[in-house]
GROMACS .gro file of C-alpha atoms in nm:
model
  351
    1MET     CA    1  -7.180   3.391   6.692
    2PHE     CA    2  -7.471   3.513   6.888
    3SER     CA    3  -7.640   3.829   6.800
    4THR     CA    4  -7.752   3.888   7.160
    5ARG     CA    5  -7.513   3.964   7.449
    6PHE     CA    6  -7.530   3.679   7.705
    7THR     CA    7  -7.433   3.648   8.063
    8VAL     CA    8  -7.220   3.327   8.090
    9LEU     CA    9  -7.181   3.127   8.416
   10ILE     CA   10  -6.913   2.862   8.475
   11VAL     CA   11  -6.998   2.557   8.669
   12LEU     CA   12  -6.728   2.330   8.786
   13LEU     CA   13  -6.845   1.971   8.847
   14ALA     CA   14  -6.565   1.846   9.084
   15ILE     CA   15  -6.582   1.472   9.113
   16VAL     CA   16  -6.385   1.296   9.384
   17ALA     CA   17  -6.373   0.923   9.357
   18VAL     CA   18  -6.392   0.862   9.720
   19THR     CA   19  -6.708   1.061   9.750
   20LEU     CA   20  -6.904   0.864   9.493
   21VAL     CA   21  -7.205   0.689   9.645
   22HIS     CA   22  -7.139   0.376   9.442
   23SER     CA   23  -6.790   0.323   9.613
   24ARG     CA   24  -6.939   0.307   9.965
   25ASN     CA   25  -6.996  -0.016  10.145
   26ILE     CA   26  -7.375   0.027  10.184
   27GLN     CA   27  -7.582  -0.208  10.399
   28TYR     CA   28  -7.887  -0.308  10.194
   29GLU     CA   29  -8.183  -0.531  10.301
   30PHE     CA   30  -8.255  -0.754  10.012
   31ASP     CA   31  -8.622  -0.869  10.078
   32ASP     CA   32  -8.917  -0.946   9.868
   33ALA     CA   33  -9.035  -0.568   9.872
   34SER     CA   34  -8.710  -0.457   9.725
   35ALA     CA   35  -8.716  -0.730   9.464
   36GLU     CA   36  -9.074  -0.642   9.377
   37ALA     CA   37  -8.976  -0.282   9.334
   38PHE     CA   38  -8.801  -0.391   8.994
   39ARG     CA   39  -9.060  -0.621   8.862
   40TYR     CA   40  -9.233  -0.396   8.616
   41PRO     CA   41  -9.577  -0.533   8.493
   42GLN     CA   42  -9.512  -0.466   8.131
   43TRP     CA   43  -9.256  -0.738   8.109
   44ALA     CA   44  -9.440  -0.999   8.298
   45GLU     CA   45  -9.607  -1.177   7.998
   46MET     CA   46  -9.337  -1.130   7.721
   47PRO     CA   47  -9.198  -1.462   7.621
   48HIS     CA   48  -8.940  -1.312   7.369
   49LYS     CA   49  -8.572  -1.378   7.329
   50ARG     CA   50  -8.356  -1.202   7.585
   51VAL     CA   51  -8.018  -1.036   7.603
   52PRO     CA   52  -7.902  -1.059   7.960
   53SER     CA   53  -7.654  -0.796   8.126
   54ALA     CA   54  -7.432  -0.897   8.415
   55GLY     CA   55  -7.596  -0.654   8.669
   56ASP     CA   56  -7.347  -0.753   8.944
   57MET     CA   57  -7.047  -0.634   8.766
   58MET     CA   58  -6.794  -0.466   8.998
   59VAL     CA   59  -6.785  -0.133   8.808
   60ARG     CA   60  -6.817   0.239   8.899
   61PHE     CA   61  -7.133   0.429   8.867
   62ALA     CA   62  -7.070   0.572   8.522
   63ASN     CA   63  -6.936   0.257   8.397
   64HIS     CA   64  -7.253   0.077   8.491
   65ILE     CA   65  -7.457   0.338   8.306
   66PHE     CA   66  -7.230   0.289   8.006
   67GLU     CA   67  -7.298  -0.091   8.039
   68LEU     CA   68  -7.670  -0.061   8.062
   69VAL     CA   69  -7.718   0.185   7.789
   70ALA     CA   70  -7.499  -0.013   7.556
   71PHE     CA   71  -7.684  -0.336   7.627
   72TYR     CA   72  -8.008  -0.152   7.564
   73GLY     CA   73  -7.880  -0.044   7.212
   74MET     CA   74  -7.756  -0.390   7.148
   75ALA     CA   75  -8.088  -0.543   7.237
   76ARG     CA   76  -8.278  -0.286   7.003
   77THR     CA   77  -8.027  -0.385   6.724
   78LEU     CA   78  -8.089  -0.764   6.789
   79GLN     CA   79  -8.461  -0.718   6.843
   80ARG     CA   80  -8.458  -0.878   7.194
   81ILE     CA   81  -8.565  -0.788   7.548
   82PRO     CA   82  -8.264  -0.652   7.751
   83THR     CA   83  -8.269  -0.839   8.078
   84ILE     CA   84  -8.077  -0.780   8.394
   85TYR     CA   85  -8.004  -1.078   8.634
   86ILE     CA   86  -7.927  -0.969   8.989
   87THR     CA   87  -7.790  -1.215   9.263
   88SER     CA   88  -7.669  -0.976   9.529
   89LYS     CA   89  -7.767  -0.678   9.737
   90ARG     CA   90  -7.504  -0.469   9.582
   91GLY     CA   91  -7.632  -0.533   9.238
   92ALA     CA   92  -7.979  -0.411   9.331
   93GLN     CA   93  -7.819  -0.102   9.493
   94ARG     CA   94  -7.625  -0.015   9.189
   95LEU     CA   95  -7.949  -0.047   8.970
   96GLU     CA   96  -8.123   0.191   9.199
   97TYR     CA   97  -7.858   0.447   9.150
   98VAL     CA   98  -7.886   0.428   8.776
   99GLU     CA   99  -8.264   0.459   8.810
  100GLN     CA  100  -8.222   0.778   9.004
  101VAL     CA  101  -8.059   0.936   8.691
  102MET     CA  102  -8.229   0.724   8.407
  103PRO     CA  103  -8.566   0.593   8.519
  104GLY     CA  104  -8.676   0.564   8.154
  105LEU     CA  105  -8.373   0.332   8.081
  106ILE     CA  106  -8.453   0.095   8.368
  107MET     CA  107  -8.818   0.074   8.270
  108LYS     CA  108  -8.708  -0.081   7.936
  109PHE     CA  109  -8.528  -0.384   8.108
  110LYS     CA  110  -8.663  -0.690   8.247
  111VAL     CA  111  -8.519  -0.745   8.584
  112GLU     CA  112  -8.475  -1.097   8.715
  113PHE     CA  113  -8.354  -1.173   9.069
  114ASP     CA  114  -8.182  -1.499   8.964
  115THR     CA  115  -7.880  -1.631   8.794
  116ILE     CA  116  -7.846  -1.630   8.406
  117PRO     CA  117  -8.004  -1.943   8.264
  118ARG     CA  118  -7.756  -2.223   8.200
  119GLN     CA  119  -7.896  -2.267   7.844
  120ALA     CA  120  -7.793  -1.923   7.748
  121GLU     CA  121  -7.553  -1.883   7.465
  122ASN     CA  122  -7.245  -1.684   7.527
  123LEU     CA  123  -7.136  -1.444   7.252
  124GLU     CA  124  -6.763  -1.397   7.301
  125PHE     CA  125  -6.678  -1.037   7.204
  126GLY     CA  126  -6.592  -0.720   7.349
  127ALA     CA  127  -6.251  -0.799   7.496
  128ASN     CA  128  -6.144  -0.441   7.493
  129CYS     CA  129  -6.337  -0.191   7.712
  130CYS     CA  130  -6.368   0.109   7.470
  131GLN     CA  131  -6.397  -0.033   7.130
  132TYR     CA  132  -6.702  -0.094   6.902
  133TYR     CA  133  -6.759  -0.444   6.785
  134ASN     CA  134  -7.020  -0.516   6.524
  135ILE     CA  135  -7.293  -0.735   6.639
  136ASP     CA  136  -7.521  -0.751   6.335
  137GLY     CA  137  -7.415  -1.116   6.273
  138TYR     CA  138  -7.604  -1.223   6.586
  139LEU     CA  139  -7.931  -1.084   6.461
  140GLY     CA  140  -8.188  -1.377   6.395
  141ARG     CA  141  -8.029  -1.642   6.639
  142SER     CA  142  -8.285  -1.890   6.746
  143ILE     CA  143  -8.144  -1.949   7.096
  144PRO     CA  144  -8.396  -1.796   7.345
  145VAL     CA  145  -8.123  -1.626   7.563
  146LEU     CA  146  -7.803  -1.476   7.427
  147ARG     CA  147  -7.548  -1.362   7.691
  148LEU     CA  148  -7.342  -1.077   7.555
  149THR     CA  149  -7.010  -1.104   7.736
  150GLY     CA  150  -6.715  -0.878   7.718
  151LYS     CA  151  -6.586  -0.573   7.914
  152TYR     CA  152  -6.787  -0.275   7.970
  153HIS     CA  153  -6.880  -0.198   7.602
  154GLN     CA  154  -6.797   0.172   7.630
  155SER     CA  155  -6.870   0.287   7.279
  156PHE     CA  156  -7.146   0.546   7.170
  157LYS     CA  157  -7.174   0.348   6.852
  158TYR     CA  158  -7.393   0.086   7.024
  159PHE     CA  159  -7.657   0.339   7.098
  160GLU     CA  160  -7.608   0.661   6.904
  161LYS     CA  161  -7.901   0.603   6.673
  162TYR     CA  162  -8.122   0.592   6.978
  163LYS     CA  163  -7.974   0.906   7.123
  164ASP     CA  164  -8.296   1.115   7.146
  165GLU     CA  165  -8.457   0.832   7.323
  166ILE     CA  166  -8.173   0.805   7.569
  167LEU     CA  167  -8.187   1.174   7.657
  168ASN     CA  168  -8.545   1.127   7.727
  169PHE     CA  169  -8.458   0.848   7.974
  170VAL     CA  170  -8.305   1.116   8.220
  171ALA     CA  171  -8.502   1.208   8.519
  172GLY     CA  172  -8.679   1.538   8.513
  173PRO     CA  173  -8.510   1.870   8.618
  174LYS     CA  174  -8.448   1.977   8.957
  175GLN     CA  175  -8.394   2.311   9.125
  176PHE     CA  176  -8.040   2.344   9.271
  177LYS     CA  177  -8.032   2.644   9.515
  178THR     CA  178  -7.640   2.656   9.515
  179LEU     CA  179  -7.604   2.640   9.137
  180PRO     CA  180  -7.712   2.876   8.847
  181MET     CA  181  -8.013   2.736   8.652
  182SER     CA  182  -8.019   2.770   8.268
  183SER     CA  183  -8.235   3.053   8.116
  184SER     CA  184  -8.263   3.249   7.806
  185SER     CA  185  -8.039   3.518   7.939
  186ASN     CA  186  -7.739   3.309   8.039
  187PHE     CA  187  -7.490   3.045   7.903
  188ILE     CA  188  -7.378   2.783   8.147
  189SER     CA  189  -7.029   2.632   8.067
  190CYS     CA  190  -6.964   2.329   8.284
  191ILE     CA  191  -6.609   2.185   8.359
  192HIS     CA  192  -6.562   1.834   8.480
  193VAL     CA  193  -6.248   1.787   8.691
  194ARG     CA  194  -6.148   1.439   8.820
  195ARG     CA  195  -5.830   1.386   8.996
  196ALA     CA  196  -5.834   1.140   9.294
  197ASP     CA  197  -5.753   0.813   9.107
  198PHE     CA  198  -5.666   0.998   8.797
  199VAL     CA  199  -5.330   1.149   8.933
  200SER     CA  200  -5.104   0.841   8.880
  201PRO     CA  201  -4.875   0.820   8.596
  202ASN     CA  202  -5.087   0.580   8.438
  203ARG     CA  203  -5.357   0.833   8.387
  204HIS     CA  204  -5.170   1.146   8.292
  205SER     CA  205  -4.836   1.146   8.132
  206THR     CA  206  -4.513   1.191   8.338
  207ASP     CA  207  -4.433   1.478   8.111
  208PHE     CA  208  -4.793   1.616   8.130
  209THR     CA  209  -4.747   1.731   8.485
  210ARG     CA  210  -4.989   1.848   8.760
  211ALA     CA  211  -4.877   2.206   8.668
  212ALA     CA  212  -4.929   2.139   8.300
  213TRP     CA  213  -5.271   2.000   8.378
  214LYS     CA  214  -5.369   2.305   8.586
  215ALA     CA  215  -5.240   2.524   8.298
  216PHE     CA  216  -5.443   2.318   8.058
  217THR     CA  217  -5.773   2.361   8.255
  218ARG     CA  218  -5.716   2.743   8.271
  219ALA     CA  219  -5.635   2.775   7.906
  220ALA     CA  220  -5.914   2.545   7.798
  221TRP     CA  221  -6.164   2.743   8.003
  222LYS     CA  222  -6.060   3.068   7.820
  223ALA     CA  223  -6.041   2.908   7.488
  224ILE     CA  224  -6.399   2.790   7.525
  225ARG     CA  225  -6.516   3.140   7.601
  226GLN     CA  226  -6.336   3.276   7.281
  227HIS     CA  227  -6.463   2.968   7.077
  228SER     CA  228  -6.827   3.023   7.189
  229ALA     CA  229  -6.848   3.410   7.157
  230ALA     CA  230  -6.727   3.712   7.332
  231ARG     CA  231  -6.961   3.726   7.624
  232GLU     CA  232  -6.974   3.878   7.959
  233TYR     CA  233  -6.896   3.629   8.234
  234LEU     CA  234  -7.015   3.629   8.599
  235THR     CA  235  -6.814   3.465   8.872
  236VAL     CA  236  -6.981   3.222   9.114
  237ALA     CA  237  -6.867   2.992   9.385
  238THR     CA  238  -7.039   2.734   9.602
  239HIS     CA  239  -6.969   2.582   9.936
  240PHE     CA  240  -6.789   2.264   9.808
  241ILE     CA  241  -6.426   2.345   9.699
  242LEU     CA  242  -6.159   2.079   9.632
  243MET     CA  243  -5.822   2.243   9.694
  244VAL     CA  244  -5.637   2.097   9.377
  245THR     CA  245  -5.935   2.256   9.182
  246VAL     CA  246  -5.869   2.587   9.349
  247GLU     CA  247  -5.498   2.559   9.245
  248ALA     CA  248  -5.582   2.464   8.902
  249LEU     CA  249  -5.812   2.756   8.835
  250GLU     CA  250  -5.606   2.980   9.074
  251SER     CA  251  -5.758   3.335   9.085
  252HIS     CA  252  -6.077   3.222   8.911
  253VAL     CA  253  -6.200   3.042   9.225
  254SER     CA  254  -6.309   3.198   9.546
  255ASN     CA  255  -6.190   2.991   9.840
  256SER     CA  256  -6.510   3.042  10.031
  257ALA     CA  257  -6.699   2.800  10.260
  258LYS     CA  258  -7.036   2.961  10.198
  259PRO     CA  259  -7.237   3.016   9.870
  260ALA     CA  260  -7.092   3.327   9.708
  261PRO     CA  261  -7.274   3.625   9.548
  262LEU     CA  262  -7.328   3.649   9.176
  263ASN     CA  263  -7.013   3.871   9.128
  264THR     CA  264  -6.764   3.595   9.184
  265THR     CA  265  -6.600   3.345   8.932
  266ILE     CA  266  -6.700   2.994   8.944
  267TRP     CA  267  -6.959   2.774   9.093
  268ILE     CA  268  -6.817   2.440   9.233
  269SER     CA  269  -7.080   2.176   9.257
  270GLY     CA  270  -7.130   1.988   9.573
  271ASN     CA  271  -7.393   1.761   9.423
  272SER     CA  272  -7.416   1.397   9.426
  273PRO     CA  273  -7.304   1.223   9.108
  274THR     CA  274  -7.670   1.150   9.033
  275ASP     CA  275  -7.767   1.515   9.069
  276ASP     CA  276  -7.467   1.631   8.861
  277LEU     CA  277  -7.580   1.427   8.573
  278ILE     CA  278  -7.933   1.558   8.606
  279TYR     CA  279  -7.792   1.912   8.628
  280SER     CA  280  -7.592   1.869   8.321
  281ARG     CA  281  -7.900   1.748   8.112
  282TYR     CA  282  -8.099   2.046   8.172
  283ASN     CA  283  -7.828   2.327   8.249
  284CYS     CA  284  -7.480   2.274   8.083
  285ASP     CA  285  -7.475   2.458   7.756
  286SER     CA  286  -7.118   2.344   7.714
  287LEU     CA  287  -6.909   2.075   7.908
  288LEU     CA  288  -6.520   2.053   7.925
  289ILE     CA  289  -6.384   1.708   8.015
  290THR     CA  290  -6.035   1.746   8.155
  291ALA     CA  291  -5.976   1.372   8.233
  292PRO     CA  292  -6.042   1.223   7.884
  293SER     CA  293  -6.097   0.868   8.001
  294SER     CA  294  -6.340   0.945   8.288
  295THR     CA  295  -6.676   0.783   8.204
  296PHE     CA  296  -6.849   1.023   8.444
  297GLY     CA  297  -6.723   1.307   8.256
  298TRP     CA  298  -6.816   1.148   7.937
  299TRP     CA  299  -7.190   1.102   8.046
  300LEU     CA  300  -7.198   1.447   8.169
  301GLY     CA  301  -7.116   1.559   7.813
  302TYR     CA  302  -7.336   1.302   7.621
  303ILE     CA  303  -7.652   1.409   7.802
  304SER     CA  304  -7.573   1.779   7.851
  305LYS     CA  305  -7.826   2.027   7.742
  306GLY     CA  306  -7.615   2.221   7.488
  307GLN     CA  307  -7.446   1.920   7.338
  308THR     CA  308  -7.132   2.124   7.294
  309VAL     CA  309  -6.850   1.907   7.448
  310TYR     CA  310  -6.495   1.972   7.470
  311TYR     CA  311  -6.230   1.731   7.596
  312MET     CA  312  -5.838   1.694   7.634
  313ASP     CA  313  -5.674   1.502   7.370
  314ILE     CA  314  -5.608   1.168   7.532
  315GLN     CA  315  -5.329   1.110   7.288
  316GLN     CA  316  -5.137   1.371   7.484
  317THR     CA  317  -5.174   1.180   7.806
  318ASN     CA  318  -5.012   0.846   7.921
  319ASP     CA  319  -5.359   0.704   7.999
  320GLU     CA  320  -5.327   0.326   8.029
  321VAL     CA  321  -5.662   0.263   7.857
  322TYR     CA  322  -5.537   0.429   7.544
  323LYS     CA  323  -5.169   0.336   7.565
  324THR     CA  324  -5.260  -0.040   7.604
  325GLY     CA  325  -5.488  -0.032   7.296
  326GLU     CA  326  -5.806  -0.086   7.509
  327MET     CA  327  -5.952   0.229   7.356
  328ILE     CA  328  -6.014   0.311   6.990
  329VAL     CA  329  -6.050   0.686   6.998
  330ASP     CA  330  -6.310   0.720   6.731
  331ASP     CA  331  -6.530   0.454   6.892
  332PHE     CA  332  -6.526   0.628   7.227
  333PHE     CA  333  -6.539   1.017   7.153
  334PRO     CA  334  -6.830   1.124   6.905
  335SER     CA  335  -6.679   1.298   6.606
  336ARG     CA  336  -6.912   1.607   6.693
  337TRP     CA  337  -6.712   1.668   7.013
  338PHE     CA  338  -6.425   1.918   7.005
  339LYS     CA  339  -6.079   1.774   7.091
  340MET     CA  340  -5.843   2.019   7.271
  341GLN     CA  341  -5.479   1.999   7.228
  342TYR     CA  342  -5.228   2.181   7.454
  343ASN     CA  343  -4.899   2.296   7.316
  344ASN     CA  344  -4.649   2.540   7.447
  345GLY     CA  345  -4.912   2.704   7.673
  346GLU     CA  346  -5.171   2.740   7.401
  347ILE     CA  347  -5.491   2.552   7.338
  348VAL     CA  348  -5.580   2.428   6.981
  349ILE     CA  349  -5.943   2.313   6.930
  350ARG     CA  350  -5.977   2.048   6.652
  351ILE     CA  351  -6.305   2.055   6.487
   0.00000   0.00000   0.00000
């Protein structure tokens, strides 16, 4: 409990899949100047063994961040240079997006505009997206290039021991005129809502209906306030409002097309995905993930300022990633995060 009375602001990070920059068909000129932008001098004369990442994977933005951070952690563990091989314009574009959020991470990679060498040894592991596989047995291999295959490598256990370094990889803070900024006199509680491609029965259980999801969001929002402390809340709204979000939070959201005064309820971010991540790093004192298998929500929480993360219990959903065994829950969600279960209209926070 806090001894001082705080003002608490709520920020809703409303992410719609069709608006993400990485899903657009962007025309990109792939020329020598573009290639040179990724050729960092510090890697030019380093003839060490390398661990290449498949930089052209057809994955979404947050999935790509997961892949690159995991590869970085693996390379550190195996004492090798993390290397990205790029063979397309789209691959270069994706790398640019990641660099906007984590320039420090990309600086740690060697980037090759070429195919992976034929003599590379494939390490066949990582068949499931969200499960940790122990790679210690690959330490000390003499082959110059190890190619880590597999699917996404979405487990924090690959890089958790480098967490402080990863947080420092994030770009510096920005000023967001339409969102509250963190200060010693406020507490910003962020909510990540992702519907769009998460509304099918394979994402949310058929018995966990849209109405139940809305009720969960409201109940979770209230429970977080009680769990944090009894504090005074201000109500704020911004120009970008997603109607399903308005319905989900009902009277807590002002349906306004203009930035609202500081006596309303909730800010709704209209930022780009890259800016939402940067915003979370420096402003979100807590983060609620309402779509538990959303990797974007996951990264909002992992790099958040306050490191206090709440998430819907994925075992209460019909999420195909969990139901098919692709995800080991303890490998995907850090144990320090708070799992929220929704039963009979009430939220239970598991610590």
